[in-house]
């Protein structure tokens, strides 16, 4: 025998499920209508192509060394000192990917790309998926 409390609970869960499905549908439509726009606050300006810009440096996972120490050592070999490397290092990636982000000039990007253990160097880009202009 089903009690009225059980019926009320089932009804509430059903209503919540319907609301979640509707919300997901609305979000899906809104996202499919939007276009990703790069926010290039980290990109070099057109006036000085030699200025440092933020890059993501993907590396092999270090063996027998802490990731951040490995990243600083990698940067030191290009920048010339541990102090300069620590100043340029913005973030060390340790979980899903192995690598780091750092402010580098185009010449430094070229040099670090050739180092053993460096897999890829890409400019950092930030994308805005939603904003006041595309929520219409």
PDB file of C-alpha atoms in Angstrom:
ATOM      1  CA  UNK A   1       0.000   0.000   0.000  1.00  0.00           C
ATOM      2  CA  UNK A   2       1.380   3.427  -1.002  1.00  0.00           C
ATOM      3  CA  UNK A   3       1.019   6.192   1.556  1.00  0.00           C
ATOM      4  CA  UNK A   4       0.166   9.805   0.783  1.00  0.00           C
ATOM      5  CA  UNK A   5       3.685  10.864   1.870  1.00  0.00           C
ATOM      6  CA  UNK A   6       5.168   8.535  -0.724  1.00  0.00           C
ATOM      7  CA  UNK A   7       2.798   9.916  -3.372  1.00  0.00           C
ATOM      8  CA  UNK A   8       3.780  13.495  -2.467  1.00  0.00           C
ATOM      9  CA  UNK A   9       7.469  12.616  -2.655  1.00  0.00           C
ATOM     10  CA  UNK A  10       7.055  10.952  -6.054  1.00  0.00           C
ATOM     11  CA  UNK A  11       5.080  13.946  -7.320  1.00  0.00           C
ATOM     12  CA  UNK A  12       7.768  16.397  -6.116  1.00  0.00           C
ATOM     13  CA  UNK A  13      10.546  14.342  -7.718  1.00  0.00           C
ATOM     14  CA  UNK A  14       8.597  14.148 -10.985  1.00  0.00           C
ATOM     15  CA  UNK A  15       8.073  17.912 -11.031  1.00  0.00           C
ATOM     16  CA  UNK A  16      11.761  18.502 -10.286  1.00  0.00           C
ATOM     17  CA  UNK A  17      12.778  16.134 -13.090  1.00  0.00           C
ATOM     18  CA  UNK A  18      10.511  17.955 -15.557  1.00  0.00           C
ATOM     19  CA  UNK A  19      11.961  21.318 -14.497  1.00  0.00           C
ATOM     20  CA  UNK A  20      15.523  20.015 -14.914  1.00  0.00           C
ATOM     21  CA  UNK A  21      14.746  18.697 -18.407  1.00  0.00           C
ATOM     22  CA  UNK A  22      13.198  22.044 -19.394  1.00  0.00           C
ATOM     23  CA  UNK A  23      16.148  23.961 -17.942  1.00  0.00           C
ATOM     24  CA  UNK A  24      18.641  21.755 -19.798  1.00  0.00           C
ATOM     25  CA  UNK A  25      16.711  22.276 -23.042  1.00  0.00           C
ATOM     26  CA  UNK A  26      16.713  26.056 -22.631  1.00  0.00           C
ATOM     27  CA  UNK A  27      20.433  26.072 -21.827  1.00  0.00           C
ATOM     28  CA  UNK A  28      21.179  23.897 -24.847  1.00  0.00           C
ATOM     29  CA  UNK A  29      19.279  26.242 -27.192  1.00  0.00           C
ATOM     30  CA  UNK A  30      20.928  29.326 -25.695  1.00  0.00           C
ATOM     31  CA  UNK A  31      24.395  27.801 -26.027  1.00  0.00           C
ATOM     32  CA  UNK A  32      23.850  26.633 -29.597  1.00  0.00           C
ATOM     33  CA  UNK A  33      22.843  30.158 -30.629  1.00  0.00           C
ATOM     34  CA  UNK A  34      25.908  31.772 -29.082  1.00  0.00           C
ATOM     35  CA  UNK A  35      29.274  32.088 -30.703  1.00  0.00           C
ATOM     36  CA  UNK A  36      32.542  31.849 -28.821  1.00  0.00           C
ATOM     37  CA  UNK A  37      34.505  35.057 -28.926  1.00  0.00           C
ATOM     38  CA  UNK A  38      38.171  35.214 -27.968  1.00  0.00           C
ATOM     39  CA  UNK A  39      39.095  37.636 -25.230  1.00  0.00           C
ATOM     40  CA  UNK A  40      42.696  38.340 -26.106  1.00  0.00           C
ATOM     41  CA  UNK A  41      43.780  40.092 -22.922  1.00  0.00           C
ATOM     42  CA  UNK A  42      46.870  37.848 -22.876  1.00  0.00           C
ATOM     43  CA  UNK A  43      47.725  38.224 -26.547  1.00  0.00           C
ATOM     44  CA  UNK A  44      50.482  40.498 -27.701  1.00  0.00           C
ATOM     45  CA  UNK A  45      49.344  43.800 -29.066  1.00  0.00           C
ATOM     46  CA  UNK A  46      49.740  44.500 -32.756  1.00  0.00           C
ATOM     47  CA  UNK A  47      52.072  47.387 -31.992  1.00  0.00           C
ATOM     48  CA  UNK A  48      54.783  45.197 -30.419  1.00  0.00           C
ATOM     49  CA  UNK A  49      54.925  41.619 -31.701  1.00  0.00           C
ATOM     50  CA  UNK A  50      58.043  40.922 -29.570  1.00  0.00           C
ATOM     51  CA  UNK A  51      56.264  41.635 -26.241  1.00  0.00           C
ATOM     52  CA  UNK A  52      55.785  38.686 -23.882  1.00  0.00           C
ATOM     53  CA  UNK A  53      52.404  36.951 -23.996  1.00  0.00           C
ATOM     54  CA  UNK A  54      50.940  34.104 -21.961  1.00  0.00           C
ATOM     55  CA  UNK A  55      51.543  30.667 -23.457  1.00  0.00           C
ATOM     56  CA  UNK A  56      50.632  27.171 -22.319  1.00  0.00           C
ATOM     57  CA  UNK A  57      53.629  24.830 -22.422  1.00  0.00           C
ATOM     58  CA  UNK A  58      52.646  21.136 -22.468  1.00  0.00           C
ATOM     59  CA  UNK A  59      55.357  18.835 -21.177  1.00  0.00           C
ATOM     60  CA  UNK A  60      55.923  15.183 -20.520  1.00  0.00           C
ATOM     61  CA  UNK A  61      55.167  14.168 -16.944  1.00  0.00           C
ATOM     62  CA  UNK A  62      58.367  14.585 -14.923  1.00  0.00           C
ATOM     63  CA  UNK A  63      59.913  11.436 -13.463  1.00  0.00           C
ATOM     64  CA  UNK A  64      61.320  11.583  -9.907  1.00  0.00           C
ATOM     65  CA  UNK A  65      60.795  15.348  -9.689  1.00  0.00           C
ATOM     66  CA  UNK A  66      57.987  17.593  -8.490  1.00  0.00           C
ATOM     67  CA  UNK A  67      56.096  19.075 -11.489  1.00  0.00           C
ATOM     68  CA  UNK A  68      56.607  22.707 -10.463  1.00  0.00           C
ATOM     69  CA  UNK A  69      60.360  22.184  -9.936  1.00  0.00           C
ATOM     70  CA  UNK A  70      60.538  20.589 -13.396  1.00  0.00           C
ATOM     71  CA  UNK A  71      58.623  23.492 -14.929  1.00  0.00           C
ATOM     72  CA  UNK A  72      60.904  26.065 -13.280  1.00  0.00           C
ATOM     73  CA  UNK A  73      63.982  24.127 -14.422  1.00  0.00           C
ATOM     74  CA  UNK A  74      62.607  24.029 -17.989  1.00  0.00           C
ATOM     75  CA  UNK A  75      61.948  27.780 -17.946  1.00  0.00           C
ATOM     76  CA  UNK A  76      65.352  28.494 -16.361  1.00  0.00           C
ATOM     77  CA  UNK A  77      67.119  26.891 -19.315  1.00  0.00           C
ATOM     78  CA  UNK A  78      65.490  29.479 -21.611  1.00  0.00           C
ATOM     79  CA  UNK A  79      65.258  32.535 -19.354  1.00  0.00           C
ATOM     80  CA  UNK A  80      68.729  32.212 -17.836  1.00  0.00           C
ATOM     81  CA  UNK A  81      67.921  32.268 -14.104  1.00  0.00           C
ATOM     82  CA  UNK A  82      65.671  30.600 -11.592  1.00  0.00           C
ATOM     83  CA  UNK A  83      64.448  33.994 -10.429  1.00  0.00           C
ATOM     84  CA  UNK A  84      63.350  34.984 -13.956  1.00  0.00           C
ATOM     85  CA  UNK A  85      61.701  31.573 -14.374  1.00  0.00           C
ATOM     86  CA  UNK A  86      59.722  31.928 -11.117  1.00  0.00           C
ATOM     87  CA  UNK A  87      58.632  35.420 -12.182  1.00  0.00           C
ATOM     88  CA  UNK A  88      57.477  34.244 -15.631  1.00  0.00           C
ATOM     89  CA  UNK A  89      55.689  31.107 -14.351  1.00  0.00           C
ATOM     90  CA  UNK A  90      51.983  31.788 -13.915  1.00  0.00           C
ATOM     91  CA  UNK A  91      50.612  28.305 -13.199  1.00  0.00           C
ATOM     92  CA  UNK A  92      51.758  24.683 -13.093  1.00  0.00           C
ATOM     93  CA  UNK A  93      49.355  22.081 -14.464  1.00  0.00           C
ATOM     94  CA  UNK A  94      49.713  18.799 -12.599  1.00  0.00           C
ATOM     95  CA  UNK A  95      46.467  16.807 -12.802  1.00  0.00           C
ATOM     96  CA  UNK A  96      44.692  16.497 -16.142  1.00  0.00           C
ATOM     97  CA  UNK A  97      47.660  17.734 -18.148  1.00  0.00           C
ATOM     98  CA  UNK A  98      51.337  18.212 -17.495  1.00  0.00           C
ATOM     99  CA  UNK A  99      52.710  21.646 -18.239  1.00  0.00           C
ATOM    100  CA  UNK A 100      52.629  25.271 -17.238  1.00  0.00           C
ATOM    101  CA  UNK A 101      51.616  28.725 -18.336  1.00  0.00           C
ATOM    102  CA  UNK A 102      54.162  31.510 -18.555  1.00  0.00           C
ATOM    103  CA  UNK A 103      54.736  34.897 -20.143  1.00  0.00           C
ATOM    104  CA  UNK A 104      57.100  34.330 -23.047  1.00  0.00           C
ATOM    105  CA  UNK A 105      58.398  36.343 -25.985  1.00  0.00           C
ATOM    106  CA  UNK A 106      58.192  34.798 -29.478  1.00  0.00           C
ATOM    107  CA  UNK A 107      61.944  34.055 -29.317  1.00  0.00           C
ATOM    108  CA  UNK A 108      61.538  32.283 -25.967  1.00  0.00           C
ATOM    109  CA  UNK A 109      58.613  30.270 -27.367  1.00  0.00           C
ATOM    110  CA  UNK A 110      60.836  29.115 -30.218  1.00  0.00           C
ATOM    111  CA  UNK A 111      63.645  28.136 -27.814  1.00  0.00           C
ATOM    112  CA  UNK A 112      61.449  26.321 -25.307  1.00  0.00           C
ATOM    113  CA  UNK A 113      59.658  24.428 -28.100  1.00  0.00           C
ATOM    114  CA  UNK A 114      62.950  22.734 -28.988  1.00  0.00           C
ATOM    115  CA  UNK A 115      63.675  21.446 -25.463  1.00  0.00           C
ATOM    116  CA  UNK A 116      63.438  17.731 -24.706  1.00  0.00           C
ATOM    117  CA  UNK A 117      60.257  16.937 -22.811  1.00  0.00           C
ATOM    118  CA  UNK A 118      58.328  19.880 -24.268  1.00  0.00           C
ATOM    119  CA  UNK A 119      55.444  18.528 -26.324  1.00  0.00           C
ATOM    120  CA  UNK A 120      53.692  21.694 -27.499  1.00  0.00           C
ATOM    121  CA  UNK A 121      53.558  25.446 -26.863  1.00  0.00           C
ATOM    122  CA  UNK A 122      50.340  27.311 -27.633  1.00  0.00           C
ATOM    123  CA  UNK A 123      49.178  30.868 -26.996  1.00  0.00           C
ATOM    124  CA  UNK A 124      46.712  31.157 -24.133  1.00  0.00           C
ATOM    125  CA  UNK A 125      43.240  32.206 -25.237  1.00  0.00           C
ATOM    126  CA  UNK A 126      40.138  32.985 -23.197  1.00  0.00           C
ATOM    127  CA  UNK A 127      36.738  32.609 -24.804  1.00  0.00           C
ATOM    128  CA  UNK A 128      33.507  34.265 -23.756  1.00  0.00           C
ATOM    129  CA  UNK A 129      30.567  31.989 -24.450  1.00  0.00           C
ATOM    130  CA  UNK A 130      27.834  34.256 -23.192  1.00  0.00           C
ATOM    131  CA  UNK A 131      27.549  37.998 -22.887  1.00  0.00           C
ATOM    132  CA  UNK A 132      25.104  40.849 -23.082  1.00  0.00           C
ATOM    133  CA  UNK A 133      25.267  40.961 -26.904  1.00  0.00           C
ATOM    134  CA  UNK A 134      24.444  37.310 -27.523  1.00  0.00           C
ATOM    135  CA  UNK A 135      21.710  36.616 -24.961  1.00  0.00           C
ATOM    136  CA  UNK A 136      18.947  37.965 -27.184  1.00  0.00           C
TER     137      UNK A 136
END
